[in-house]
Coordinates of N, CA, C and O in Angstrom, one line a residue:
V1 N 188.1 204.6 73.6 CA 188.0 206.1 73.8 C 189.3 206.8 73.2 O 190.3 206.1 73.3
Y2 N 189.1 208.0 72.8 CA 190.2 208.9 72.6 C 190.5 209.7 73.8 O 189.7 210.4 74.2
R3 N 191.8 209.7 74.2 CA 192.1 210.3 75.4 C 193.0 211.6 75.1 O 193.8 211.7 74.2
A4 N 192.8 212.6 76.0 CA 193.6 213.9 75.9 C 195.2 213.6 75.9 O 195.6 213.0 76.8
P5 N 195.9 214.1 74.9 CA 197.4 213.9 74.9 C 198.1 214.8 76.0 O 199.3 214.6 76.2
M6 N 197.3 215.9 76.4 CA 197.9 216.8 77.3 C 196.9 217.6 78.1 O 195.7 217.5 77.7
A7 N 197.3 218.3 79.1 CA 196.4 219.0 79.8 C 196.1 220.5 79.3 O 197.1 221.0 78.7
G8 N 195.0 221.0 79.5 CA 194.8 222.4 79.0 C 193.4 222.7 78.9 O 192.5 222.0 79.5
R9 N 192.9 223.5 78.0 CA 191.5 223.8 77.7 C 191.2 223.3 76.3 O 191.9 223.7 75.3
F10 N 190.2 222.5 76.2 CA 189.9 221.7 74.9 C 188.9 222.5 74.1 O 187.9 222.9 74.6
Y11 N 189.1 222.8 72.9 CA 188.2 223.4 71.9 C 187.8 222.5 70.8 O 188.8 221.8 70.1
R12 N 186.6 222.3 70.5 CA 186.2 221.5 69.2 C 186.2 222.4 68.0 O 186.0 221.9 66.8
K13 N 186.3 223.7 68.0 CA 186.4 224.6 67.0 C 187.6 225.3 66.8 O 188.3 225.5 67.8
A14 N 188.1 225.6 65.6 CA 189.3 226.4 65.2 C 189.2 227.7 65.8 O 190.2 228.4 66.1
S15 N 188.0 228.3 65.7 CA 187.7 229.7 66.3 C 186.2 229.8 66.6 O 185.4 228.9 66.1
P16 N 185.8 230.7 67.4 CA 184.5 230.7 67.8 C 183.4 230.7 66.7 O 182.2 230.3 66.9
D17 N 183.7 231.4 65.6 CA 182.8 231.6 64.6 C 182.9 230.5 63.5 O 182.2 230.4 62.5
K18 N 183.6 229.4 63.7 CA 183.9 228.3 62.8 C 183.0 227.1 63.3 O 182.7 227.0 64.5
P19 N 182.7 226.2 62.4 CA 182.0 225.0 62.8 C 182.9 224.0 63.6 O 184.2 224.2 63.4
S20 N 182.4 223.1 64.3 CA 183.3 222.0 65.0 C 184.1 221.3 64.0 O 183.7 221.0 62.9
L21 N 185.3 221.0 64.4 CA 186.3 220.2 63.6 C 185.7 218.7 63.4 O 186.1 218.1 62.4
I22 N 184.9 218.3 64.4 CA 184.5 216.9 64.4 C 183.1 216.9 65.0 O 182.8 217.6 65.8
E23 N 182.3 216.0 64.5 CA 180.9 215.8 64.9 C 180.7 214.4 65.3 O 181.3 213.5 64.7
V24 N 179.8 214.1 66.2 CA 179.4 212.7 66.4 C 178.8 212.1 65.1 O 178.1 212.8 64.4
G25 N 179.3 210.9 64.8 CA 179.0 210.2 63.6 C 180.0 210.4 62.6 O 180.0 209.6 61.5
D26 N 180.9 211.3 62.7 CA 182.1 211.4 61.7 C 183.0 210.1 61.8 O 183.2 209.6 62.9
V27 N 183.5 209.7 60.6 CA 184.4 208.7 60.6 C 185.9 209.2 60.5 O 186.0 210.1 59.6
V28 N 186.8 208.9 61.3 CA 188.1 209.5 61.4 C 189.2 208.5 61.1 O 189.0 207.3 61.3
E29 N 190.2 209.0 60.5 CA 191.6 208.3 60.1 C 192.7 209.1 60.7 O 192.5 210.2 61.1
A30 N 193.8 208.4 60.7 CA 195.0 208.9 61.3 C 195.3 210.4 60.7 O 195.2 210.6 59.6
G31 N 195.6 211.2 61.6 CA 195.8 212.7 61.3 C 194.6 213.6 61.2 O 194.8 214.8 61.2
R32 N 193.4 213.1 61.2 CA 192.3 214.0 61.2 C 192.2 214.8 62.5 O 192.4 214.3 63.6
A33 N 192.0 216.1 62.4 CA 191.9 217.1 63.5 C 190.7 216.8 64.3 O 189.6 216.7 63.7
L34 N 190.9 216.6 65.6 CA 189.7 216.5 66.5 C 189.4 217.7 67.3 O 188.2 217.8 67.9
G35 N 190.3 218.4 67.4 CA 190.1 219.8 68.3 C 191.5 220.4 68.5 O 192.5 220.1 67.9
L36 N 191.4 221.4 69.4 CA 192.6 222.1 69.9 C 192.7 222.1 71.3 O 191.7 222.2 72.0
V37 N 194.0 222.1 71.9 CA 194.1 222.2 73.3 C 195.0 223.4 73.5 O 196.1 223.6 73.0
E38 N 194.5 224.4 74.3 CA 195.2 225.7 74.7 C 195.9 225.4 75.9 O 195.4 225.0 76.9
V39 N 197.2 225.7 75.8 CA 198.2 225.6 77.0 C 198.9 226.9 77.1 O 199.6 227.2 76.2
M40 N 198.7 227.7 78.1 CA 199.5 228.9 78.3 C 199.4 229.8 76.9 O 200.4 230.3 76.4
K41 N 198.2 230.0 76.5 CA 197.8 230.9 75.3 C 198.5 230.4 74.0 O 198.4 231.1 73.0
T42 N 198.9 229.1 74.0 CA 199.4 228.5 72.8 C 198.4 227.4 72.4 O 198.0 226.6 73.2
F43 N 197.9 227.3 71.2 CA 197.1 226.3 70.7 C 197.8 225.1 70.0 O 198.6 225.4 69.1
H44 N 197.4 223.9 70.4 CA 198.1 222.7 69.9 C 196.9 221.9 69.2 O 195.9 221.6 69.8
R45 N 197.2 221.5 68.0 CA 196.2 220.6 67.2 C 196.3 219.3 67.7 O 197.3 218.7 68.0
V46 N 195.0 218.7 68.0 CA 194.9 217.3 68.5 C 194.4 216.5 67.3 O 193.3 216.8 66.7
G47 N 195.2 215.6 66.9 CA 194.9 214.7 65.7 C 194.6 213.3 66.1 O 195.2 212.8 67.1
Y48 N 193.8 212.6 65.4 CA 193.5 211.3 65.7 C 194.7 210.4 65.1 O 195.3 210.5 64.3
G49 N 194.9 209.4 66.0 CA 195.9 208.4 65.8 C 196.5 207.9 67.1 O 196.4 208.4 68.2
G50 N 197.2 206.7 67.0 CA 197.8 206.1 68.1 C 197.9 204.6 68.0 O 197.0 204.0 67.3
E51 N 198.9 204.0 68.6 CA 199.1 202.5 68.6 C 197.9 201.7 69.1 O 197.7 200.7 68.6
T52 N 197.1 202.3 70.0 CA 196.1 201.5 70.7 C 194.7 201.8 70.1 O 193.7 201.2 70.4
L53 N 194.6 202.7 69.0 CA 193.5 203.1 68.3 C 193.3 202.4 67.0 O 194.3 202.1 66.3
P54 N 192.0 202.1 66.6 CA 191.8 201.5 65.3 C 192.2 202.4 64.2 O 192.1 203.6 64.4
P55 N 192.6 201.9 63.1 CA 193.0 202.8 61.8 C 191.9 203.8 61.5 O 192.1 204.9 61.0
R56 N 190.6 203.2 61.5 CA 189.4 204.0 61.2 C 188.5 203.9 62.4 O 188.3 202.7 62.8
A57 N 187.8 205.0 62.7 CA 186.9 204.8 63.8 C 185.7 205.9 63.6 O 186.0 206.9 63.1
K58 N 184.6 205.7 64.1 CA 183.4 206.5 64.1 C 183.3 207.1 65.5 O 183.4 206.4 66.5
I59 N 183.1 208.4 65.5 CA 183.0 209.2 66.7 C 181.5 208.8 67.2 O 180.5 209.2 66.5
T60 N 181.3 208.2 68.3 CA 180.0 207.8 68.8 C 179.5 208.7 69.9 O 178.2 208.9 70.1
R61 N 180.4 209.5 70.6 CA 179.9 210.3 71.6 C 181.1 211.3 71.9 O 182.2 211.0 72.1
A62 N 180.7 212.6 72.1 CA 181.8 213.6 72.6 C 181.5 213.6 74.2 O 180.4 213.7 74.6
L63 N 182.6 213.5 74.8 CA 182.6 213.4 76.3 C 182.9 214.7 77.1 O 182.7 214.7 78.3
V64 N 183.4 215.6 76.4 CA 183.7 217.0 77.0 C 183.1 218.1 76.2 O 183.1 218.0 74.9
E65 N 182.6 219.1 76.8 CA 182.1 220.3 76.1 C 183.2 221.3 75.6 O 184.3 221.1 76.1
D66 N 182.9 221.9 74.5 CA 183.8 222.9 74.0 C 184.1 223.9 75.1 O 183.4 224.4 75.8
G67 N 185.4 224.2 75.2 CA 186.0 225.1 76.2 C 186.2 224.5 77.6 O 186.5 225.2 78.5
S68 N 186.2 223.2 77.7 CA 186.3 222.6 79.0 C 187.8 222.4 79.3 O 188.5 222.2 78.4
D69 N 188.2 222.5 80.6 CA 189.4 222.3 81.1 C 189.6 220.7 81.1 O 188.7 220.0 81.5
I70 N 190.7 220.2 80.7 CA 191.0 218.8 80.6 C 192.3 218.5 81.3 O 193.3 219.3 81.2
A71 N 192.6 217.2 81.7 CA 193.7 216.8 82.1 C 194.3 215.7 81.2 O 193.5 215.1 80.4
E72 N 195.6 215.6 81.2 CA 196.3 214.5 80.3 C 195.6 213.2 80.6 O 195.4 212.9 81.8
G73 N 195.2 212.5 79.6 CA 194.5 211.2 79.8 C 193.0 211.1 79.9 O 192.4 210.1 79.9
D74 N 192.4 212.3 80.0 CA 190.9 212.4 80.2 C 190.3 211.9 78.8 O 190.8 212.1 77.8
A75 N 189.2 211.1 78.9 CA 188.5 210.6 77.8 C 187.8 211.8 77.1 O 187.1 212.6 77.7
L76 N 188.0 212.0 75.7 CA 187.4 213.1 75.0 C 186.3 212.6 74.2 O 185.3 213.3 74.0
F77 N 186.5 211.5 73.5 CA 185.5 211.0 72.6 C 185.4 209.4 72.8 O 186.5 208.7 73.0
E78 N 184.3 208.9 72.6 CA 184.0 207.5 72.5 C 184.0 207.1 71.1 O 183.5 207.8 70.3
L79 N 184.7 205.9 70.7 CA 184.9 205.5 69.3 C 184.3 204.2 69.1 O 184.1 203.3 70.0
E80 N 184.0 203.9 67.8 CA 183.7 202.6 67.4 C 184.4 202.3 66.2 O 184.4 203.1 65.2
A81 N 185.2 201.1 66.2 CA 186.0 200.8 65.1 C 185.2 200.6 63.8 O 184.0 200.0 63.9
V82 N 185.8 201.0 62.7 CA 185.1 200.9 61.4 C 186.0 200.2 60.4 O 187.2 200.5 60.4
S83 N 185.5 199.1 59.8 CA 186.3 198.3 58.9 C 186.3 198.9 57.5 O 185.3 199.7 57.2
G84 N 187.4 198.6 56.8 CA 187.6 199.1 55.4 C 187.8 200.5 55.3 O 187.9 201.3 54.5

């Protein structure tokens, strides 16, 4: 799973009128934007990557709704490693 790097409110869209940054079925690599976390009116980009994650992964399930409050370490997405 991909876990929240910080607590705040999680958004899958860059703005309400934009499409989601990530969809179930997308293959992600290091640096790909997965969403935004709002903390005290400041938005922080959440990018894929980390020592415990595969270099490439497919998003198999979104575990939180757009606009949900999250805690640091909450599972945001289920992943499946992709080779090549």
